[in-house]
């Protein structure tokens, strides 16, 4: 128990800025204001470190740190000490594999609008030093080789409506382009950046991850562009972190082989097995009962006539909270034993009820990294 409690204190101190010594075992997990994504990260850290899988609801209920530490101590396998973030073991991508449900949806959406860049996850950074092309290429290839989703392409057959995933040869799995922009103006550089961001991906032949390096006086500009079929924003952050670690001084000897990361395809296969088995059937039956009958749709006032709109362009409205509002919101969430997201969602529901006059309606919300 002491080791588990110390780990919890250290983790929560890093997440909240509190001093570990000031965090008592009697404190409720709900006191720390973690949102659902923060709770999910904690869940993965506990599983990777102690080998104990605690359901999200068991963490969202706000157990005390002492109770949580006792559970970890009692349920942890003897001698287990893993690496945070461990997951399904890497599996070879031998032969065509099915896409996940999310990948299938993205594929059909991209096919419906081939020119759309809505699923290009692009980000760029200035690098103060001049990067060596071969070192960047090596770092990219090592990173891609660790993640099976990054080294995949689509196999689309005219005889089948369902695409399949296939392993790409190393030369196709990673792409690095280098361009001399030392004499370009800032406007020319931004225009070149936009062209590269919008360049279509070849989903069948790959790669699904591209790097583009512009040489500039005093430093380089490095663009990472990932198609959403191969990852999400968390994936982008992970790739940047791994590239940074491999490009750091003293790590460029190229010796050794990068350890394979947890397999996305092993995870999707396990999820498919779960959903197509008794647990999946029970979950589907539960939600059918829970949502039957569905309330009527809320008729929201519109600022334009109804019509058919194609494409991914949409509008956005940004409203900033007043200074001090967020701490108050977090405090309310802690008092209610819930997350800031749940408080904001409740406020949004109240707003919709006021606009529509409805007391009962259906509202959906996105979820990510959930396994229950």
CSV table of C-alpha atoms in Angstrom, one decimal:
chain,number,residue,atom,x,y,z
A,1,UNK,CA,0.0,0.0,0.0
A,2,UNK,CA,2.7,2.6,0.8
A,3,UNK,CA,4.2,2.3,-2.8
A,4,UNK,CA,0.7,2.6,-4.4
A,5,UNK,CA,-0.2,5.6,-2.2
A,6,UNK,CA,3.1,7.3,-3.0
A,7,UNK,CA,2.6,6.7,-6.7
A,8,UNK,CA,-0.9,8.2,-6.5
A,9,UNK,CA,0.3,11.3,-4.6
A,10,UNK,CA,3.1,11.8,-7.1
A,11,UNK,CA,0.8,11.4,-10.1
A,12,UNK,CA,-1.8,13.8,-8.7
A,13,UNK,CA,0.8,16.3,-7.7
A,14,UNK,CA,2.0,16.4,-11.3
A,15,UNK,CA,-1.5,16.7,-12.6
A,16,UNK,CA,-2.6,19.5,-10.3
A,17,UNK,CA,0.5,21.3,-9.1
A,18,UNK,CA,0.0,20.4,-5.4
A,19,UNK,CA,2.8,19.2,-3.3
A,20,UNK,CA,2.8,15.4,-2.8
A,21,UNK,CA,3.4,15.9,1.0
A,22,UNK,CA,0.2,18.0,1.2
A,23,UNK,CA,-2.0,15.2,-0.3
A,24,UNK,CA,-3.5,13.0,2.4
A,25,UNK,CA,-4.8,9.5,2.0
A,26,UNK,CA,-8.3,10.6,3.1
A,27,UNK,CA,-8.6,12.9,0.1
A,28,UNK,CA,-11.3,11.9,-2.5
A,29,UNK,CA,-10.1,11.5,-6.1
A,30,UNK,CA,-13.0,13.9,-7.0
A,31,UNK,CA,-11.2,16.6,-5.0
A,32,UNK,CA,-8.5,17.0,-7.6
A,33,UNK,CA,-10.8,18.3,-10.4
A,34,UNK,CA,-9.7,15.8,-13.0
A,35,UNK,CA,-12.0,15.7,-16.1
A,36,UNK,CA,-13.0,12.4,-17.8
A,37,UNK,CA,-9.9,12.5,-20.0
A,38,UNK,CA,-7.7,13.0,-16.9
A,39,UNK,CA,-9.4,10.1,-15.2
A,40,UNK,CA,-8.8,8.0,-18.3
A,41,UNK,CA,-5.1,8.8,-18.3
A,42,UNK,CA,-5.0,7.9,-14.6
A,43,UNK,CA,-6.7,4.6,-15.4
A,44,UNK,CA,-4.1,3.7,-18.0
A,45,UNK,CA,-1.3,4.7,-15.7
A,46,UNK,CA,-2.6,2.5,-12.9
A,47,UNK,CA,-3.0,-0.5,-15.3
A,48,UNK,CA,0.4,-0.1,-16.8
A,49,UNK,CA,2.2,0.4,-13.4
A,50,UNK,CA,0.3,-2.0,-11.1
A,51,UNK,CA,-1.4,-4.4,-13.6
A,52,UNK,CA,-4.9,-3.6,-12.1
A,53,UNK,CA,-7.7,-2.6,-14.4
A,54,UNK,CA,-10.1,-0.3,-12.5
A,55,UNK,CA,-13.3,0.6,-14.4
A,56,UNK,CA,-13.7,4.2,-15.2
A,57,UNK,CA,-16.9,4.4,-13.1
A,58,UNK,CA,-14.9,3.1,-10.1
A,59,UNK,CA,-12.6,6.2,-10.5
A,60,UNK,CA,-15.3,8.7,-11.4
A,61,UNK,CA,-17.1,7.7,-8.2
A,62,UNK,CA,-14.3,9.5,-6.3
A,63,UNK,CA,-12.8,6.9,-3.9
A,64,UNK,CA,-10.4,8.1,-1.3
A,65,UNK,CA,-6.7,7.7,-2.2
A,66,UNK,CA,-6.3,5.4,0.8
A,67,UNK,CA,-9.0,3.1,-0.4
A,68,UNK,CA,-7.7,3.2,-4.0
A,69,UNK,CA,-4.2,2.3,-2.8
A,70,UNK,CA,-5.5,-0.6,-0.8
A,71,UNK,CA,-7.3,-1.9,-3.8
A,72,UNK,CA,-4.2,-1.6,-5.9
A,73,UNK,CA,-2.1,-3.4,-3.3
A,74,UNK,CA,-4.6,-6.3,-3.0
A,75,UNK,CA,-5.3,-6.8,-6.7
A,76,UNK,CA,-1.8,-6.2,-8.2
A,77,UNK,CA,-0.2,-9.4,-9.5
A,78,UNK,CA,2.7,-10.5,-7.4
A,79,UNK,CA,5.9,-8.7,-8.4
A,80,UNK,CA,4.2,-6.7,-11.2
A,81,UNK,CA,5.8,-3.5,-12.1
A,82,UNK,CA,5.0,-2.4,-15.7
A,83,UNK,CA,5.5,0.6,-17.8
A,84,UNK,CA,2.7,3.1,-17.8
A,85,UNK,CA,0.8,3.0,-21.1
A,86,UNK,CA,1.3,-0.7,-21.7
A,87,UNK,CA,-1.4,-2.2,-23.8
A,88,UNK,CA,-2.1,-5.1,-26.1
A,89,UNK,CA,1.1,-6.7,-27.4
A,90,UNK,CA,2.2,-5.9,-30.9
A,91,UNK,CA,1.0,-8.4,-33.5
A,92,UNK,CA,2.3,-8.8,-37.0
A,93,UNK,CA,0.0,-7.4,-39.7
A,94,UNK,CA,0.1,-10.6,-41.8
A,95,UNK,CA,-2.5,-10.6,-44.5
A,96,UNK,CA,-5.4,-8.1,-44.9
A,97,UNK,CA,-7.1,-7.0,-41.7
A,98,UNK,CA,-10.4,-5.4,-41.1
A,99,UNK,CA,-10.7,-1.7,-40.3
A,100,UNK,CA,-12.1,-0.6,-37.0
A,101,UNK,CA,-15.6,0.9,-37.0
A,102,UNK,CA,-14.2,4.4,-36.8
A,103,UNK,CA,-11.7,3.8,-39.6
A,104,UNK,CA,-14.5,2.4,-41.9
A,105,UNK,CA,-16.5,5.5,-41.3
A,106,UNK,CA,-13.6,7.8,-42.0
A,107,UNK,CA,-12.8,5.9,-45.2
A,108,UNK,CA,-16.3,6.2,-46.6
A,109,UNK,CA,-16.4,9.9,-45.6
A,110,UNK,CA,-13.1,10.5,-47.4
A,111,UNK,CA,-14.3,8.6,-50.5
A,112,UNK,CA,-17.5,10.8,-50.6
A,113,UNK,CA,-15.4,14.0,-50.6
A,114,UNK,CA,-11.9,13.0,-51.9
A,115,UNK,CA,-10.8,16.7,-52.1
A,116,UNK,CA,-11.6,17.3,-48.4
A,117,UNK,CA,-8.8,18.0,-46.0
A,118,UNK,CA,-11.0,17.6,-42.9
A,119,UNK,CA,-9.1,14.4,-41.9
A,120,UNK,CA,-5.6,15.8,-42.3
A,121,UNK,CA,-4.1,16.3,-38.8
A,122,UNK,CA,-1.4,18.8,-39.4
A,123,UNK,CA,0.9,20.6,-37.0
A,124,UNK,CA,4.2,22.4,-37.5
A,125,UNK,CA,7.1,23.5,-35.3
A,126,UNK,CA,10.1,25.8,-35.7
A,127,UNK,CA,13.4,24.1,-34.9
A,128,UNK,CA,16.1,26.4,-33.8
A,129,UNK,CA,18.9,24.2,-35.1
A,130,UNK,CA,19.5,22.9,-38.6
A,131,UNK,CA,18.3,19.3,-38.7
A,132,UNK,CA,20.3,16.6,-40.5
A,133,UNK,CA,18.1,15.0,-43.2
A,134,UNK,CA,19.3,11.5,-42.5
A,135,UNK,CA,18.7,11.8,-38.8
A,136,UNK,CA,15.2,13.0,-39.3
A,137,UNK,CA,14.6,10.2,-41.8
A,138,UNK,CA,15.9,7.6,-39.3
A,139,UNK,CA,13.8,9.0,-36.5
A,140,UNK,CA,10.7,9.0,-38.7
A,141,UNK,CA,11.3,5.4,-39.8
A,142,UNK,CA,12.0,4.2,-36.3
A,143,UNK,CA,8.8,5.9,-35.0
A,144,UNK,CA,6.7,4.5,-37.8
A,145,UNK,CA,8.1,1.0,-37.3
A,146,UNK,CA,6.9,1.0,-33.7
A,147,UNK,CA,3.3,1.7,-34.5
A,148,UNK,CA,1.4,-0.7,-36.8
A,149,UNK,CA,-1.3,1.8,-37.6
A,150,UNK,CA,1.3,4.2,-39.1
A,151,UNK,CA,2.8,1.5,-41.3
A,152,UNK,CA,-0.5,0.5,-42.9
A,153,UNK,CA,-2.2,1.2,-46.2
A,154,UNK,CA,-5.7,0.3,-47.5
A,155,UNK,CA,-6.4,-2.6,-49.8
A,156,UNK,CA,-9.5,-1.7,-51.8
A,157,UNK,CA,-10.9,-4.4,-54.0
A,158,UNK,CA,-13.6,-3.7,-56.7
A,159,UNK,CA,-15.2,-7.0,-55.7
A,160,UNK,CA,-15.6,-6.0,-52.1
A,161,UNK,CA,-17.3,-3.0,-50.5
A,162,UNK,CA,-15.1,-3.4,-47.4
A,163,UNK,CA,-11.5,-2.1,-47.5
A,164,UNK,CA,-8.8,-4.0,-45.7
A,165,UNK,CA,-5.6,-2.9,-44.1
A,166,UNK,CA,-2.2,-4.2,-45.3
A,167,UNK,CA,1.4,-3.7,-44.2
A,168,UNK,CA,3.3,-1.3,-46.3
A,169,UNK,CA,6.9,-1.8,-47.4
A,170,UNK,CA,9.3,0.4,-45.4
A,171,UNK,CA,10.0,2.7,-48.3
A,172,UNK,CA,6.2,3.5,-48.5
A,173,UNK,CA,5.5,3.6,-44.8
A,174,UNK,CA,7.4,6.9,-44.1
A,175,UNK,CA,7.7,10.0,-46.1
A,176,UNK,CA,10.2,12.9,-45.7
A,177,UNK,CA,10.4,15.8,-48.1
A,178,UNK,CA,13.1,18.6,-47.7
A,179,UNK,CA,12.8,21.9,-49.4
A,180,UNK,CA,15.2,24.9,-49.5
A,181,UNK,CA,13.2,28.0,-48.4
A,182,UNK,CA,16.1,30.1,-47.3
A,183,UNK,CA,15.2,32.9,-49.8
A,184,UNK,CA,11.4,32.7,-49.4
A,185,UNK,CA,9.4,35.5,-47.8
A,186,UNK,CA,7.1,34.7,-44.9
A,187,UNK,CA,4.1,34.9,-47.3
A,188,UNK,CA,5.7,32.3,-49.6
A,189,UNK,CA,6.5,30.0,-46.7
A,190,UNK,CA,2.9,30.2,-45.4
A,191,UNK,CA,1.6,29.5,-49.0
A,192,UNK,CA,3.9,26.5,-49.3
A,193,UNK,CA,2.8,25.2,-45.9
A,194,UNK,CA,-0.8,25.4,-46.9
A,195,UNK,CA,-0.2,23.6,-50.2
A,196,UNK,CA,1.6,20.8,-48.3
A,197,UNK,CA,-1.2,20.5,-45.6
A,198,UNK,CA,-3.8,20.2,-48.3
A,199,UNK,CA,-2.0,17.7,-50.5
A,200,UNK,CA,-4.2,14.6,-50.7
A,201,UNK,CA,-3.1,11.3,-49.1
A,202,UNK,CA,-2.9,8.2,-51.2
A,203,UNK,CA,-4.8,5.9,-48.8
A,204,UNK,CA,-4.0,2.7,-50.8
A,205,UNK,CA,-0.3,3.2,-51.3
A,206,UNK,CA,0.6,5.4,-48.4
A,207,UNK,CA,2.2,6.8,-46.5
A,208,UNK,CA,-0.4,8.0,-44.0
A,209,UNK,CA,2.2,10.0,-42.1
A,210,UNK,CA,4.3,12.7,-43.9
A,211,UNK,CA,7.0,15.0,-42.7
A,212,UNK,CA,8.0,18.1,-44.7
A,213,UNK,CA,11.1,20.1,-43.8
A,214,UNK,CA,11.7,23.7,-45.0
A,215,UNK,CA,15.3,25.0,-44.6
A,216,UNK,CA,15.2,28.5,-43.2
A,217,UNK,CA,17.9,30.9,-42.0
A,218,UNK,CA,18.5,30.4,-38.3
A,219,UNK,CA,16.4,27.2,-38.1
A,220,UNK,CA,14.0,24.9,-39.9
A,221,UNK,CA,10.3,24.5,-40.1
A,222,UNK,CA,9.0,20.9,-39.7
A,223,UNK,CA,5.5,20.0,-40.6
A,224,UNK,CA,3.9,16.7,-39.5
A,225,UNK,CA,0.7,15.7,-41.4
A,226,UNK,CA,-1.1,12.5,-40.3
A,227,UNK,CA,-4.3,11.2,-41.9
A,228,UNK,CA,-7.0,10.5,-39.3
A,229,UNK,CA,-7.3,6.9,-40.5
A,230,UNK,CA,-3.9,6.3,-38.9
A,231,UNK,CA,-4.4,8.2,-35.7
A,232,UNK,CA,-5.9,11.0,-33.7
A,233,UNK,CA,-4.7,14.1,-31.9
A,234,UNK,CA,-3.2,12.0,-29.1
A,235,UNK,CA,-1.3,10.1,-31.8
A,236,UNK,CA,0.1,13.4,-33.2
A,237,UNK,CA,1.3,14.3,-29.7
A,238,UNK,CA,2.9,10.9,-29.3
A,239,UNK,CA,4.6,11.0,-32.7
A,240,UNK,CA,6.0,14.5,-32.0
A,241,UNK,CA,7.3,13.2,-28.6
A,242,UNK,CA,9.0,10.2,-30.1
A,243,UNK,CA,10.6,12.2,-32.9
A,244,UNK,CA,11.8,14.8,-30.4
A,245,UNK,CA,13.4,12.1,-28.2
A,246,UNK,CA,15.1,10.5,-31.2
A,247,UNK,CA,16.4,13.8,-32.5
A,248,UNK,CA,17.7,15.0,-29.2
A,249,UNK,CA,21.5,15.3,-28.9
A,250,UNK,CA,23.2,12.0,-28.1
A,251,UNK,CA,20.5,9.8,-29.4
A,252,UNK,CA,21.4,9.7,-33.1
A,253,UNK,CA,23.7,6.7,-33.2
A,254,UNK,CA,20.9,4.5,-34.7
A,255,UNK,CA,22.0,1.5,-32.7
A,256,UNK,CA,19.4,-1.0,-31.5
A,257,UNK,CA,15.9,-1.6,-32.6
A,258,UNK,CA,12.9,0.4,-31.5
A,259,UNK,CA,10.6,-1.7,-29.3
A,260,UNK,CA,7.2,-2.2,-30.8
A,261,UNK,CA,4.4,-0.2,-29.3
A,262,UNK,CA,1.1,-1.7,-28.1
A,263,UNK,CA,-0.8,-2.9,-31.2
A,264,UNK,CA,-3.8,-0.9,-32.4
A,265,UNK,CA,-4.9,-3.9,-34.4
A,266,UNK,CA,-4.7,-6.2,-31.4
A,267,UNK,CA,-6.9,-3.7,-29.6
A,268,UNK,CA,-9.5,-3.5,-32.4
A,269,UNK,CA,-9.6,-7.3,-32.7
A,270,UNK,CA,-10.2,-7.5,-28.9
A,271,UNK,CA,-12.9,-4.9,-29.1
A,272,UNK,CA,-14.6,-6.6,-32.0
A,273,UNK,CA,-14.5,-9.9,-30.2
A,274,UNK,CA,-16.1,-8.2,-27.2
A,275,UNK,CA,-18.8,-6.4,-29.1
A,276,UNK,CA,-19.7,-9.5,-31.2
A,277,UNK,CA,-19.9,-11.7,-28.0
A,278,UNK,CA,-22.2,-12.0,-25.1
A,279,UNK,CA,-21.0,-8.8,-23.4
A,280,UNK,CA,-21.6,-6.8,-26.6
A,281,UNK,CA,-25.1,-8.2,-27.0
A,282,UNK,CA,-25.9,-7.4,-23.3
A,283,UNK,CA,-24.6,-3.8,-23.7
A,284,UNK,CA,-26.7,-3.4,-26.9
A,285,UNK,CA,-29.8,-4.7,-25.2
A,286,UNK,CA,-29.2,-2.4,-22.2
A,287,UNK,CA,-29.0,0.7,-24.4
A,288,UNK,CA,-32.0,-0.2,-26.5
A,289,UNK,CA,-34.0,-0.5,-23.3
A,290,UNK,CA,-32.5,2.7,-21.8
A,291,UNK,CA,-33.2,4.7,-24.9
A,292,UNK,CA,-36.7,3.4,-25.7
A,293,UNK,CA,-38.6,5.4,-26.4
A,294,UNK,CA,-36.4,8.2,-27.6
A,295,UNK,CA,-37.7,11.7,-27.0
A,296,UNK,CA,-38.6,13.7,-30.1
A,297,UNK,CA,-35.8,15.8,-31.6
A,298,UNK,CA,-35.4,19.3,-30.4
A,299,UNK,CA,-36.5,21.9,-32.9
A,300,UNK,CA,-33.8,24.6,-32.7
A,301,UNK,CA,-34.3,28.0,-34.3
A,302,UNK,CA,-32.1,28.4,-37.4
A,303,UNK,CA,-30.6,31.5,-38.9
A,304,UNK,CA,-31.2,30.3,-42.5
A,305,UNK,CA,-33.5,28.1,-44.5
A,306,UNK,CA,-33.1,24.4,-44.5
A,307,UNK,CA,-31.3,23.0,-47.4
A,308,UNK,CA,-28.7,20.5,-48.6
A,309,UNK,CA,-25.1,21.4,-47.7
A,310,UNK,CA,-22.2,19.3,-48.8
A,311,UNK,CA,-18.6,19.4,-47.6
A,312,UNK,CA,-17.0,19.8,-44.2
A,313,UNK,CA,-16.9,23.6,-43.9
A,314,UNK,CA,-18.8,24.8,-40.8
A,315,UNK,CA,-18.9,27.8,-38.6
A,316,UNK,CA,-17.7,28.2,-35.0
A,317,UNK,CA,-18.6,30.5,-32.2
A,318,UNK,CA,-16.0,31.2,-29.5
A,319,UNK,CA,-17.1,32.6,-26.1
A,320,UNK,CA,-14.5,33.0,-23.4
A,321,UNK,CA,-15.4,32.5,-19.8
A,322,UNK,CA,-14.9,35.4,-17.5
A,323,UNK,CA,-11.7,35.4,-15.4
A,324,UNK,CA,-12.2,33.2,-12.3
A,325,UNK,CA,-15.0,31.2,-13.9
A,326,UNK,CA,-13.0,28.1,-14.4
A,327,UNK,CA,-11.9,27.6,-10.8
A,328,UNK,CA,-15.5,28.2,-9.7
A,329,UNK,CA,-16.7,25.6,-12.2
A,330,UNK,CA,-14.0,23.1,-11.0
A,331,UNK,CA,-15.0,23.7,-7.4
A,332,UNK,CA,-18.7,23.0,-8.2
A,333,UNK,CA,-17.7,19.8,-10.0
A,334,UNK,CA,-15.7,18.7,-7.0
A,335,UNK,CA,-18.6,19.4,-4.6
A,336,UNK,CA,-21.0,17.4,-6.8
A,337,UNK,CA,-18.5,14.6,-7.2
A,338,UNK,CA,-18.4,14.9,-11.0
A,339,UNK,CA,-16.2,16.4,-13.7
A,340,UNK,CA,-16.1,19.9,-15.3
A,341,UNK,CA,-17.4,18.3,-18.5
A,342,UNK,CA,-20.6,17.1,-16.8
A,343,UNK,CA,-21.2,20.5,-15.3
A,344,UNK,CA,-20.8,22.2,-18.7
A,345,UNK,CA,-23.0,19.6,-20.3
A,346,UNK,CA,-25.7,20.2,-17.6
A,347,UNK,CA,-25.5,24.0,-18.3
A,348,UNK,CA,-25.9,23.3,-22.0
A,349,UNK,CA,-28.9,21.1,-21.4
A,350,UNK,CA,-30.5,23.9,-19.3
A,351,UNK,CA,-29.9,26.3,-22.2
A,352,UNK,CA,-31.4,24.0,-24.7
A,353,UNK,CA,-34.5,23.4,-22.5
A,354,UNK,CA,-34.9,27.2,-22.2
A,355,UNK,CA,-34.7,27.7,-26.0
A,356,UNK,CA,-36.9,24.8,-27.0
A,357,UNK,CA,-39.3,24.7,-24.1
A,358,UNK,CA,-38.7,20.9,-23.8
A,359,UNK,CA,-38.2,19.2,-20.5
A,360,UNK,CA,-37.0,15.9,-22.1
A,361,UNK,CA,-34.8,15.5,-25.1
A,362,UNK,CA,-31.9,13.4,-26.2
A,363,UNK,CA,-28.4,14.8,-26.2
A,364,UNK,CA,-25.3,12.9,-27.3
A,365,UNK,CA,-21.7,13.7,-26.3
A,366,UNK,CA,-18.4,12.4,-27.7
A,367,UNK,CA,-16.3,9.9,-25.8
A,368,UNK,CA,-12.7,8.9,-26.3
A,369,UNK,CA,-10.3,6.3,-25.0
A,370,UNK,CA,-13.2,4.4,-23.3
A,371,UNK,CA,-13.3,0.7,-22.9
A,372,UNK,CA,-16.4,0.2,-20.7
